[in-house]
Short mmCIF file of C-alpha atoms in Angstrom, two decimals:
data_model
loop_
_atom_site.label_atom_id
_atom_site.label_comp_id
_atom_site.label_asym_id
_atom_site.label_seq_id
_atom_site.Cartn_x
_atom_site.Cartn_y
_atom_site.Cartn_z
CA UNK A 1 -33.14 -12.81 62.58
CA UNK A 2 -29.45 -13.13 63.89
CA UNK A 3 -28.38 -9.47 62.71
CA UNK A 4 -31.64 -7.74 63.61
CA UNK A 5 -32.74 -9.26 66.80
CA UNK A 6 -32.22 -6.47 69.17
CA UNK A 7 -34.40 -4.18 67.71
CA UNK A 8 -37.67 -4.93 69.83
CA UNK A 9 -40.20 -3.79 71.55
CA UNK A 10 -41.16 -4.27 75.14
CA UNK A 11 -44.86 -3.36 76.71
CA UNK A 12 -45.79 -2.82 80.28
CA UNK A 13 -49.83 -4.01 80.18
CA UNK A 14 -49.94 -2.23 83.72
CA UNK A 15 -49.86 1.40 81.88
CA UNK A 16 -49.68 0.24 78.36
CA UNK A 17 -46.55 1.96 78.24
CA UNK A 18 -43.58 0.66 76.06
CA UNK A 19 -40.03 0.84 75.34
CA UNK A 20 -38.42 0.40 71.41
CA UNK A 21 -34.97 -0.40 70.97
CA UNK A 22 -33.47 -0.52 67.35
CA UNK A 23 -29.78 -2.67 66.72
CA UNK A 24 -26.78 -1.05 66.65
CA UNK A 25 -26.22 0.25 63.09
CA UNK A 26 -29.39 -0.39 61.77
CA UNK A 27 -28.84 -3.43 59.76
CA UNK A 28 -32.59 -3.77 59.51
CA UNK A 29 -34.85 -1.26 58.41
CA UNK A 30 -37.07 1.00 61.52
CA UNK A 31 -39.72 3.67 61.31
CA UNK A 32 -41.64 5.52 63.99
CA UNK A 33 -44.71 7.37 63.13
CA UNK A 34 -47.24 9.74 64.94
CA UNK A 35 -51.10 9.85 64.06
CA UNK A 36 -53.37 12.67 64.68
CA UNK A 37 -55.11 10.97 67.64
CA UNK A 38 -52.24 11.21 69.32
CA UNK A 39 -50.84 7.41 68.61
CA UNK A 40 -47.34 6.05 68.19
CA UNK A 41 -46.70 3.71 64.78
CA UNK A 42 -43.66 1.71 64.44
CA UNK A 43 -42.84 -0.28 61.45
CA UNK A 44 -39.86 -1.68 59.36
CA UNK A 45 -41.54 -0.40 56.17
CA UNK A 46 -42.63 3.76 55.10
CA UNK A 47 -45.78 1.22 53.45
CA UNK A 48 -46.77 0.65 57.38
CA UNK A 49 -47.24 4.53 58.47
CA UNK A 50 -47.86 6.52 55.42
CA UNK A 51 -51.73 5.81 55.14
CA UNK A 52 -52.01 6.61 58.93
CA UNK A 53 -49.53 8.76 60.73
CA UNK A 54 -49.29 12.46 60.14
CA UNK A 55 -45.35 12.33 60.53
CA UNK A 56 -42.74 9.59 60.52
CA UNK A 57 -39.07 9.54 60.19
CA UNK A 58 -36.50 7.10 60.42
CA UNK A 59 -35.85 5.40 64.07
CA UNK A 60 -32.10 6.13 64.69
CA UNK A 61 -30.03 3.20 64.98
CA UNK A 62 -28.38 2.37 68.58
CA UNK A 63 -31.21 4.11 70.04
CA UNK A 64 -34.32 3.07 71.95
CA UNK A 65 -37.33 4.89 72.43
CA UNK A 66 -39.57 5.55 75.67
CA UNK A 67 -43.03 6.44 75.62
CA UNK A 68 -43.05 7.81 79.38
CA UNK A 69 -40.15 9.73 78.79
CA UNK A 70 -41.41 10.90 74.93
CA UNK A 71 -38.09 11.20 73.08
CA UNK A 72 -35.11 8.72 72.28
CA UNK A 73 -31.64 8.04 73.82
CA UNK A 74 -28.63 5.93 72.60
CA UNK A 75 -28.09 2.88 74.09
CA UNK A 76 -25.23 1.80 71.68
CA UNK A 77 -22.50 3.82 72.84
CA UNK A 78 -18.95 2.61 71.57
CA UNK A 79 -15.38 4.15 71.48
CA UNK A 80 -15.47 4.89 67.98
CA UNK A 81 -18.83 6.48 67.91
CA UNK A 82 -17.17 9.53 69.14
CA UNK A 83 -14.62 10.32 66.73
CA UNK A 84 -11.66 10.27 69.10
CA UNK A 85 -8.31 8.87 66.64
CA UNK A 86 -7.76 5.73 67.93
CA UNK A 87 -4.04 4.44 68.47
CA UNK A 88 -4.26 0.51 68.89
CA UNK A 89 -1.27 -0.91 66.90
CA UNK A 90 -2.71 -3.19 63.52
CA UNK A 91 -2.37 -6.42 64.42
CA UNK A 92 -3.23 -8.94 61.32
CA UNK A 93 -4.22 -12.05 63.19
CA UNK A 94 -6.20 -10.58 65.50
CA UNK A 95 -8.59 -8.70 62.91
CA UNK A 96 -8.37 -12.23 60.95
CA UNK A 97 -9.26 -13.67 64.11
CA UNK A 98 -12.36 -11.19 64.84
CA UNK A 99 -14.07 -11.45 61.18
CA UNK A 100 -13.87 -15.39 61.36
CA UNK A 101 -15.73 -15.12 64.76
CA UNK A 102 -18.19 -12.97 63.31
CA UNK A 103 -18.60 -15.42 60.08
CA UNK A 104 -18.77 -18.01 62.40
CA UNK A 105 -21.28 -17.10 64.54
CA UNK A 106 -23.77 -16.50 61.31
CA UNK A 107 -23.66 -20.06 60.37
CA UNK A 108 -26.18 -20.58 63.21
CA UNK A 109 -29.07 -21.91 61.41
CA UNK A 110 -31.55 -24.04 60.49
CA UNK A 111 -33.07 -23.21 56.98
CA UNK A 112 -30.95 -23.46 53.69
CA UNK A 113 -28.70 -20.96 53.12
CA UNK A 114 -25.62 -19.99 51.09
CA UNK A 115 -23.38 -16.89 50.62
CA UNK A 116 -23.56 -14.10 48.28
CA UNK A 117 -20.35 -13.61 45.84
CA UNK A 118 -19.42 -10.64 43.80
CA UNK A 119 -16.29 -11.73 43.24
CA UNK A 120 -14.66 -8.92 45.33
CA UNK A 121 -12.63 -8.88 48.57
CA UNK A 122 -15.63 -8.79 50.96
CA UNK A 123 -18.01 -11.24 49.90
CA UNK A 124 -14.95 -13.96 48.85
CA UNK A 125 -13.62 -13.24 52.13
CA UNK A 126 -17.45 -14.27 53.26
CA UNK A 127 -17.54 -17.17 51.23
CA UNK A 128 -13.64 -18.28 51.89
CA UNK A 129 -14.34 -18.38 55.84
CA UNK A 130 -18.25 -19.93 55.40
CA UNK A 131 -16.58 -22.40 53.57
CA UNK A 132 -13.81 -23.83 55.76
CA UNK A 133 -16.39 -23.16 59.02
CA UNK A 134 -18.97 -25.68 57.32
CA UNK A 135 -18.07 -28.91 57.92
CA UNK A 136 -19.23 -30.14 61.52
CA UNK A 137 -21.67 -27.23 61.85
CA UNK A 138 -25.35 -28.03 62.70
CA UNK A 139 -26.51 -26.43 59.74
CA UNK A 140 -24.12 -29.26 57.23
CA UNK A 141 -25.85 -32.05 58.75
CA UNK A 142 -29.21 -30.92 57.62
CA UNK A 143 -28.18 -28.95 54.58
CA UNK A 144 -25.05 -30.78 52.91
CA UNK A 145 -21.35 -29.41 53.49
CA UNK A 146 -20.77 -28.40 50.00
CA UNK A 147 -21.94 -24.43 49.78
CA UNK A 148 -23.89 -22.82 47.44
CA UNK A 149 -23.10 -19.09 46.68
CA UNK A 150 -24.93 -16.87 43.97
CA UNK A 151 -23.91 -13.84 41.75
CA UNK A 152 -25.78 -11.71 39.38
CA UNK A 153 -24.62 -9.22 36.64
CA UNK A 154 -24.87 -8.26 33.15
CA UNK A 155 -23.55 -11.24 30.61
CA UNK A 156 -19.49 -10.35 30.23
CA UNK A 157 -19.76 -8.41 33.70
CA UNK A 158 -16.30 -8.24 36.11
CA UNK A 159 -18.47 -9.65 38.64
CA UNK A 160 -19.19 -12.73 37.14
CA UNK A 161 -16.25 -13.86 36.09
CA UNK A 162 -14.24 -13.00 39.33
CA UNK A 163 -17.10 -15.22 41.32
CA UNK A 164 -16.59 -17.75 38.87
CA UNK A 165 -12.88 -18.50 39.72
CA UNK A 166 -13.75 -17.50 43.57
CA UNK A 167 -16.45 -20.21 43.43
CA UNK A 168 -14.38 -22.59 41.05
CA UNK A 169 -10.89 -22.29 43.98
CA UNK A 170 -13.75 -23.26 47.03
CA UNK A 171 -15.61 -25.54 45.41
CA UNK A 172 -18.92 -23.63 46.09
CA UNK A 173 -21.96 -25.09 43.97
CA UNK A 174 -22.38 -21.76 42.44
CA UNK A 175 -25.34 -20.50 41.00
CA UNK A 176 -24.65 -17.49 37.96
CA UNK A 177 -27.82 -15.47 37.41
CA UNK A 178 -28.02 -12.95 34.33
CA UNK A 179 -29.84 -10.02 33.37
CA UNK A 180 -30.26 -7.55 30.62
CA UNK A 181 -30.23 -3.73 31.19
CA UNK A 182 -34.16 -3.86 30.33
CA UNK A 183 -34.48 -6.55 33.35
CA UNK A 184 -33.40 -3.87 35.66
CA UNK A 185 -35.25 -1.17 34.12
CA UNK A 186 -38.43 -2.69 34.07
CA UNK A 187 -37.92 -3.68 37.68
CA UNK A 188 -37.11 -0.30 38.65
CA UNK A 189 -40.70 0.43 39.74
CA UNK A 190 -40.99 -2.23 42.22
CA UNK A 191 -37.13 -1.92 43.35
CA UNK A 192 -38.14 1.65 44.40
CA UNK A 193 -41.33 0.80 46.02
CA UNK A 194 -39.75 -2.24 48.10
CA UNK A 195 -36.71 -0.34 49.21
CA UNK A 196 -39.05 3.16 49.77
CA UNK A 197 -35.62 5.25 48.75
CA UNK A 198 -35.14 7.63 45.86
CA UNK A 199 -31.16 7.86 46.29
CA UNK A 200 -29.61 7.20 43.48
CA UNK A 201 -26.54 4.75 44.17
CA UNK A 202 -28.66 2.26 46.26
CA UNK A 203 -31.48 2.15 43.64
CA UNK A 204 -28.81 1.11 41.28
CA UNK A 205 -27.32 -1.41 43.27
CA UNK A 206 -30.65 -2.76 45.06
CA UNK A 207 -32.29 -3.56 41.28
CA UNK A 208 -29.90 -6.43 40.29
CA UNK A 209 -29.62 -7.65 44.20
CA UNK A 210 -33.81 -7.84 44.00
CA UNK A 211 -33.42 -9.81 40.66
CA UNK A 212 -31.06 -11.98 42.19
CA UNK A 213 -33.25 -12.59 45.40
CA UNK A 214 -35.56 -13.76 43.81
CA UNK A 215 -34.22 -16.30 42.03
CA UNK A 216 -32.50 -17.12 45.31
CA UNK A 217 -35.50 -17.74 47.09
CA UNK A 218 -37.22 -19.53 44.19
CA UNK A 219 -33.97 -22.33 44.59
CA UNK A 220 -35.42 -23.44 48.41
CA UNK A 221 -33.03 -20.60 50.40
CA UNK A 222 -34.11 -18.61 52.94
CA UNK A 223 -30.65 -16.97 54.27
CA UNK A 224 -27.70 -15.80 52.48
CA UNK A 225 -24.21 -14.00 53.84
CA UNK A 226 -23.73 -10.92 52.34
CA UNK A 227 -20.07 -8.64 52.40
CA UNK A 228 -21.64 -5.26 53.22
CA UNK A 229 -19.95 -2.89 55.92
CA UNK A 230 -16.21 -3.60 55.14
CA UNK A 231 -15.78 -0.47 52.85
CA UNK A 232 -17.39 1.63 55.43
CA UNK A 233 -14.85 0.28 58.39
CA UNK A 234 -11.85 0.16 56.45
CA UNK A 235 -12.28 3.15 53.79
CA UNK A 236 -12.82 0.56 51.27
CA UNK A 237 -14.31 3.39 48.74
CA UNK A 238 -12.03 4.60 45.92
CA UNK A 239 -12.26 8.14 47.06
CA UNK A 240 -10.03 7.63 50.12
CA UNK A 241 -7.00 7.33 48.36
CA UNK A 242 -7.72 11.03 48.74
CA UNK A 243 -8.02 11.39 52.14
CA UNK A 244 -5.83 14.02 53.45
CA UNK A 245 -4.36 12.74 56.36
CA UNK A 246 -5.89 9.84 58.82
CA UNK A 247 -7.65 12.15 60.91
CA UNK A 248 -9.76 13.18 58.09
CA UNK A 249 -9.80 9.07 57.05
CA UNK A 250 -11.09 7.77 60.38
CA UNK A 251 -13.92 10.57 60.57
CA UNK A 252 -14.98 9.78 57.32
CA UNK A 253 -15.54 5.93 57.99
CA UNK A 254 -17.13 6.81 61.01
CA UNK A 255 -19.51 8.85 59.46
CA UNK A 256 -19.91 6.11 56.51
CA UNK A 257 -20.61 3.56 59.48
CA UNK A 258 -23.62 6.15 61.08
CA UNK A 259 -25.09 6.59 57.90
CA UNK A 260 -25.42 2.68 56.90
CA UNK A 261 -29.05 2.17 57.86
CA UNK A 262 -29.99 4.56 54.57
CA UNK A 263 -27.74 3.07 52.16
CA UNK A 264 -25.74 -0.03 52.12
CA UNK A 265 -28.09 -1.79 54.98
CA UNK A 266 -31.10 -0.47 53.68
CA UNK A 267 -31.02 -2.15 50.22
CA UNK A 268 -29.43 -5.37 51.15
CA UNK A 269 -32.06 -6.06 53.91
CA UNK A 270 -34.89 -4.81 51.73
CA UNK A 271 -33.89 -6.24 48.50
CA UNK A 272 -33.97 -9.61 50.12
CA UNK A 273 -36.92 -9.38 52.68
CA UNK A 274 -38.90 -8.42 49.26
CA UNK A 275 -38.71 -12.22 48.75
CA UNK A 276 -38.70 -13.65 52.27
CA UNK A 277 -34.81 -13.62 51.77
CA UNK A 278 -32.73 -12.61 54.91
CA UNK A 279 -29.45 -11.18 54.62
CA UNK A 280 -27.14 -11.95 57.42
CA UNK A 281 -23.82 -9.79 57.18
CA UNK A 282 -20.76 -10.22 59.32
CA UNK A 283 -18.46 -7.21 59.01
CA UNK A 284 -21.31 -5.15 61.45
CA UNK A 285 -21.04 -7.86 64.16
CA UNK A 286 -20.47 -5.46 66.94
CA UNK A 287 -17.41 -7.49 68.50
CA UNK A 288 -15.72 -6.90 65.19
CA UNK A 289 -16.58 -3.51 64.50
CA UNK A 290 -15.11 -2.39 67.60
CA UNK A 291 -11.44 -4.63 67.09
CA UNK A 292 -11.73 -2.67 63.45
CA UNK A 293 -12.35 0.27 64.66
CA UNK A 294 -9.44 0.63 67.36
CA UNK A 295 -6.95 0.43 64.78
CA UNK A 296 -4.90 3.34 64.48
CA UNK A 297 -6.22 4.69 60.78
CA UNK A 298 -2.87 5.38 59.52
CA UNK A 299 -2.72 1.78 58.83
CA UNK A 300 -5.56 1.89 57.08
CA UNK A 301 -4.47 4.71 54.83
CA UNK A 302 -3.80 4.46 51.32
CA UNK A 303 -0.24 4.54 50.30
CA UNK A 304 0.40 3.09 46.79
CA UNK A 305 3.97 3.73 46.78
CA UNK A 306 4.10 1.30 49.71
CA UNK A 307 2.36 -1.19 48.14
CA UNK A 308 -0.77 -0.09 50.49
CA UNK A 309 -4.25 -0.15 47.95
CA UNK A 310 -7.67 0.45 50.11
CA UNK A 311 -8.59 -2.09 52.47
CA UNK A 312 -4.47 -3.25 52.76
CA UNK A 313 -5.41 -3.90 56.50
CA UNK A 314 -7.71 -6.38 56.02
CA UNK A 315 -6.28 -7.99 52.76
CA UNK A 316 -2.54 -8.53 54.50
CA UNK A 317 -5.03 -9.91 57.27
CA UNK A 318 -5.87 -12.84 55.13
CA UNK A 319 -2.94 -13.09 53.48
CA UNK A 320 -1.86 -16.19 54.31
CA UNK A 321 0.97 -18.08 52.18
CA UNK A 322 0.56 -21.43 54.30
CA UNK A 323 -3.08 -21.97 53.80
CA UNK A 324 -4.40 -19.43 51.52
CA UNK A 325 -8.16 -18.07 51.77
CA UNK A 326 -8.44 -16.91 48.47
CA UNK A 327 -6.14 -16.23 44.82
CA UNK A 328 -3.74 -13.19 45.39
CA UNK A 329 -5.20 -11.27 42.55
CA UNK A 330 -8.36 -11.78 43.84
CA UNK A 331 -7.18 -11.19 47.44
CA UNK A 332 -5.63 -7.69 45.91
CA UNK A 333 -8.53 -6.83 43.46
CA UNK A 334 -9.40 -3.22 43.08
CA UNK A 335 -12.75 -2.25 44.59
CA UNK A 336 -15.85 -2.34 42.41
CA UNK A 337 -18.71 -0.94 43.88
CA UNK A 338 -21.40 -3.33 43.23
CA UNK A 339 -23.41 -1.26 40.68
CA UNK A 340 -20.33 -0.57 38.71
CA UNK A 341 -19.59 -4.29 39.33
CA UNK A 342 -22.33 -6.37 37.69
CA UNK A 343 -21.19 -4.43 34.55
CA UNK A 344 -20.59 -0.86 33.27
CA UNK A 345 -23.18 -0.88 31.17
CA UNK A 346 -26.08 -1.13 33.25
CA UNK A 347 -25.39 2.64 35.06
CA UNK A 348 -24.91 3.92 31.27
CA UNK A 349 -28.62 2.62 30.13
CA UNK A 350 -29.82 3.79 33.22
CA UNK A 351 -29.01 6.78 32.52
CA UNK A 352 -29.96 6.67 29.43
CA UNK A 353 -33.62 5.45 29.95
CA UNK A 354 -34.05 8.58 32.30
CA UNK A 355 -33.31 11.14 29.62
CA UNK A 356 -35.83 9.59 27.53
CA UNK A 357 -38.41 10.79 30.54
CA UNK A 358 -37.20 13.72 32.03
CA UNK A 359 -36.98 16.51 30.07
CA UNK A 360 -34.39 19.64 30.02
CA UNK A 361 -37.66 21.83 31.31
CA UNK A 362 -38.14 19.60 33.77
CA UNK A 363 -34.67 19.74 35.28
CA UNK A 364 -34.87 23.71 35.02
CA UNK A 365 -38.02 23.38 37.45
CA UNK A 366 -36.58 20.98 39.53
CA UNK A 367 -35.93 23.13 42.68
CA UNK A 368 -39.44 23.97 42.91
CA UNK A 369 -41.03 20.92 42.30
CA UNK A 370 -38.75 18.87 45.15
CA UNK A 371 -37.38 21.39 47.32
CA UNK A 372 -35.75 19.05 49.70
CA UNK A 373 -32.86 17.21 47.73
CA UNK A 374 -33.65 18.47 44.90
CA UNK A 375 -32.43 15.82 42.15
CA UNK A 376 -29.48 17.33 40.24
CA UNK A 377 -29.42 15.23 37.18
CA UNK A 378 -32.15 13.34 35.36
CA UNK A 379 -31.68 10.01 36.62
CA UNK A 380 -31.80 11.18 40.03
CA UNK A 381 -35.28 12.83 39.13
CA UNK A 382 -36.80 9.88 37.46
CA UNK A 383 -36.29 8.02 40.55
CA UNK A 384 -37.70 10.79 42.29
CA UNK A 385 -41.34 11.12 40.18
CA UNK A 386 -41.33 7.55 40.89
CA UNK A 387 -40.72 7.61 44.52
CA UNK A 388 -43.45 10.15 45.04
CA UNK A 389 -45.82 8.76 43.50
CA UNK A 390 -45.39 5.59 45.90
CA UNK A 391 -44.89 7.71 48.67
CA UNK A 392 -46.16 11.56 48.33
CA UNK A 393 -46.20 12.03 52.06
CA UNK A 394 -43.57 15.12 53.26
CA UNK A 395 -42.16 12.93 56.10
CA UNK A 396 -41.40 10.21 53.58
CA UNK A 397 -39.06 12.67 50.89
CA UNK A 398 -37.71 13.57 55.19
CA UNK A 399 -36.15 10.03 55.15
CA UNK A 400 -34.02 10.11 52.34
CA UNK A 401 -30.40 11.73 52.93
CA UNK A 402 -28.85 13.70 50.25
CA UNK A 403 -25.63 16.27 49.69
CA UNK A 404 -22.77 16.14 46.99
CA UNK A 405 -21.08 12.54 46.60
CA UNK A 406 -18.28 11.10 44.55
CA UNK A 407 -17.87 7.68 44.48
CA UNK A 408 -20.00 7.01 47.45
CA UNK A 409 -18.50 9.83 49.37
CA UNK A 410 -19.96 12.11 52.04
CA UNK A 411 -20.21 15.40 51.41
CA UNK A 412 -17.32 16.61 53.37
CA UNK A 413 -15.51 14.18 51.41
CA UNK A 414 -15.87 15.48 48.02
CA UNK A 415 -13.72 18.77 49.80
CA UNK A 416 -10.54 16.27 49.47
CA UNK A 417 -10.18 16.65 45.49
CA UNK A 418 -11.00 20.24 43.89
CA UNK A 419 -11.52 18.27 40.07
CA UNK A 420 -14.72 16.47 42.04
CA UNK A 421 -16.88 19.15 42.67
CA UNK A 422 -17.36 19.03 38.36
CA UNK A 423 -17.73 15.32 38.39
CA UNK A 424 -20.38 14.44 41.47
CA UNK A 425 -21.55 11.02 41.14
CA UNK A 426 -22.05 7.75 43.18
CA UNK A 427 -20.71 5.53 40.91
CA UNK A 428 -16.95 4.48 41.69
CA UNK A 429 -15.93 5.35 37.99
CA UNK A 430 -16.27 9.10 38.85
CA UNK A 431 -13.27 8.23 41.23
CA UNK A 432 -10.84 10.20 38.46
CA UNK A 433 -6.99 9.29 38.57
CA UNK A 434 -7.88 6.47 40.74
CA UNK A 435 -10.62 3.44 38.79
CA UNK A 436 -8.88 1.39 36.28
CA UNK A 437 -11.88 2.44 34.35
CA UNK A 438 -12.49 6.46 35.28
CA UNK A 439 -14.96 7.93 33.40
CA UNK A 440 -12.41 10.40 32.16
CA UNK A 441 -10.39 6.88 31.15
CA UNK A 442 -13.21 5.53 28.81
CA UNK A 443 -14.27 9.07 26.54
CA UNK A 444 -15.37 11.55 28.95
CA UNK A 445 -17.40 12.73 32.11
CA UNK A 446 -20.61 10.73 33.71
CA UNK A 447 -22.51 12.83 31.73
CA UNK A 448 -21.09 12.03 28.54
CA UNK A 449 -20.86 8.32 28.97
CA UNK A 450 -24.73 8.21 29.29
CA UNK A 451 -25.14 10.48 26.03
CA UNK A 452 -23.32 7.77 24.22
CA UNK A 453 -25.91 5.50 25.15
CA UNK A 454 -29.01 5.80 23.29
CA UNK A 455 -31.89 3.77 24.00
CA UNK A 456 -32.60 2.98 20.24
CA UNK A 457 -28.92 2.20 19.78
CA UNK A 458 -28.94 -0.14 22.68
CA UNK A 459 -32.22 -1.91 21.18
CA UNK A 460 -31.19 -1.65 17.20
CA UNK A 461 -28.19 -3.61 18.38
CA UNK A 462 -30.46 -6.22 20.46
CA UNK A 463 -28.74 -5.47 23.71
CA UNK A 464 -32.11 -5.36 25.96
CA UNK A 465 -33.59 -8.90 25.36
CA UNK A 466 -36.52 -9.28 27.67
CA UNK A 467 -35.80 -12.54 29.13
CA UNK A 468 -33.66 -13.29 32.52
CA UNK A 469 -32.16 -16.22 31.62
CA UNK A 470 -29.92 -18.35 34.59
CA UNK A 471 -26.76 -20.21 33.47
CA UNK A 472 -25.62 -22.50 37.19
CA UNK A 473 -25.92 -25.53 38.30
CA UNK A 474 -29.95 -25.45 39.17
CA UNK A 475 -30.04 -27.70 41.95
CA UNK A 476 -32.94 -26.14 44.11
CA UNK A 477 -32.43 -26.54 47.80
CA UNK A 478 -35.61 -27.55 49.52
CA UNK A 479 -36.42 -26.88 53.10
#
């Protein structure tokens, strides 16, 4: 695979000793495990080493691994990996420049394929460049030069309907999946077990991404272009807006950008793999991540009174009144984290679901039963029973990170707003004074939107419906 090709693993027969390298940022998932007799595991899946090694952890991104030598180094060693502030002036059409390069280069292939639209900056951006880079590539003569992109969310979601008119101004053959809040939580099981994670924010996001993959798959495609990495590079997550000076801003992306391979990478590479799906995604090419990441961060900082929303950098980028990539309102949408995204609802009977199962007893024992980030609200320990039951192995809990978020934050992070500290969760709603559609906005904390969700108010009012229905043009695309 194009994104995950340099993590590899070379033997020398003479010795039978070997060297593993793992890519960059850790697009694709990596394990290394040890067994009692003294052998070294490696795998892409926890499923590979938990029957057999006595330890395992994650293999670090950017690193490779010798077995003479016994330990790892980095191998990946960039500018921006070190923190220093960077000072390179913004330039607009040499970012634009770098992502289309990096867009471009993905379209090497030879199976079907199509892009992945939320309806948000990143993934239209995807689709706008995929689009215009078609024609005349190898891949249009033996797949047609019309592109196919696919969305999922609930039925009245902001997703859908901003993919719709993103699709509708390309002239993508666009393919709208559905599904109900019970879809996702009956899938939760599986979505757990295939992405071997218990955190909270990717568990919500990878369920409607599985559903979608498989439907993908099921059409005849075997790659799609995906949007993920942008918020990391360019502070794309509502809580910046907080960020209290660019210092603070460029160490936090940095540390977003290290921490990718357990979150954002993790579910969109094993949300799709589950299928035999591969996710391809642009904004880590390596080339561009290092033109991003030069950019002096006080361009990248938030200043509404200048007109400056997150991400300004790279929307001004492809802002272009001559031959425009996308609508301006959809060029300037706010960030929607893709959980929130696919529509509010489905976080709400989440939550909901998981105080049907977890009990108030439960949650006062929950520092001795999980020790090691120890769940803090009752969603977060559902996924947790579930996780462990999968996966009951010490080193496995080992791989999950954990720490206060807002919004997606780090923990350092939530330190930029004292009023977050009472309102920690992922979802970008719990960004207060800063989502169109803050919890505090719509009747109260995180905590109280859930309580207004009952499960036998949800189903007395017919809003779970078993079925997954499709509404798209269904024309499959056979390989």
């Amino acid at each position: 695979m194009l994104d995950g090709m340099f993590s590899f693993v070379l033997l020398d027969t003479r010795d039978n000793s070997f060297i593993v390298a793992r890519d960059a940022v850790g697009i694709t998932s990596l394990y290394i495990g040890w067994g009692l007799d003294g052998s070294i595991w490696i795998s892409s899946e926890l499923k590979g080493l938990n029957d057999d090694c006595e330890h395992f952890q994650c293999f670090p991104p950017g690193h490779l691994y010798s077995s003479k030598n016994g330990g790892f180094r980095r191998w990946y060693n960039p500018i921006w990996f070190s923190e220093a502030i960077p000072s390179s002036p913004y330039d607009p059409l040499v970012l634009r420049r770098a992502f289309e390069n990096a867009v471009i280069k993905r379209l090497m292939t030879d199976v079907p394929f199509g892009v992945l639209l939320s309806g948000g900056l990143d993934s239209s951006l995807v689709a706008s460049i995929t689009a215009r880079h078609l024609a005349g590539t190898k891949a249009a003569k033996q797949w047609g030069s019309q592109l196919h992109s696919f969305c999922v969310g609930l039925e009245g979601s902001p997703d859908l309907k901003a993919a719709r008119e993103v699709a509708d101004y390309l002239g993508t053959v666009h393919h709208e999946f559905h599904f109900t809040v019970q879809d996702g939580i009956d899938a939760i099981e599986d979505v757990i077990y295939h992405i071997e994670t218990y955190d909270v924010t990717t568990i919500r996001a990878s369920t409607p991404m599985f559903l979608m993959s498989r439907k993908i798959k099921a059409l005849g495609v075997k790659m799609v272009i995906s949007g993920e990495g942008s918020d990391e590079i360019f502070g794309g997550y509502l809580y910046f807006h907080k960020a209290p000076n660019k210092e603070e801003f460029h160490r936090e992306t940095c540390h977003k950008i290290k921490a990718l391979h357990q979150y954002d990478c993790l579910r969109a590479n094993k949300s799709t793999s589950a299928w035999g799906l591969e996710a391809r995604v642009p904004f880590l090419d390596k080339d561009f991540i290092n033109v991003a990441m030069a950019i002096d961060p006080q361009w990248k900082m938030i200043r509404p009174e200048e007109g400056r929303i997150e991400k300004w950098v790279l929307r001004k980028a492809f802002d272009d009144e001559d031959h425009p990539y996308l609508p301006k309102h959809i060029l300037y949408r706010q960030k929607e984290q893709f959980s929130d995204g696919v529509g509010y609802s489905w976080i709400d009977g989440l939550k909901a679901h998981a105080a049907l199962h977890v009990t108030d007893k439960m949650m006062q024992n929950a520092e001795f039963i999980f020790p090691h980030n120890t769940p803090n609200t009752k969603e977060a320990y559902y996924y947790r029973m579930i996780f462990e039951r999968f996966f009951p192995q010490n080193s496995a809990s080992l791989t999950v990170p954990g720490g206060a978020s807002v919004a997606c934050s780090t923990a350092k992070a939530v330190e930029w707003d004292a009023s977050w500290s009472n309102n920690l969760d992922p979802s970008g709603r719990a960004a207060l004074g800063v989502h169109l559609s803050a919890y505090a906005d719509t009747g109260g904390s995180a905590a109280a939107q859930a309580a207004k969700v009952s499960s036998s108010k949800m189903i007395n009012n017919n809003v779970l419906p078993r079925m997954m229905e499709v509404s798209a043009k269904e024309v499959a695309i056979h390989g």
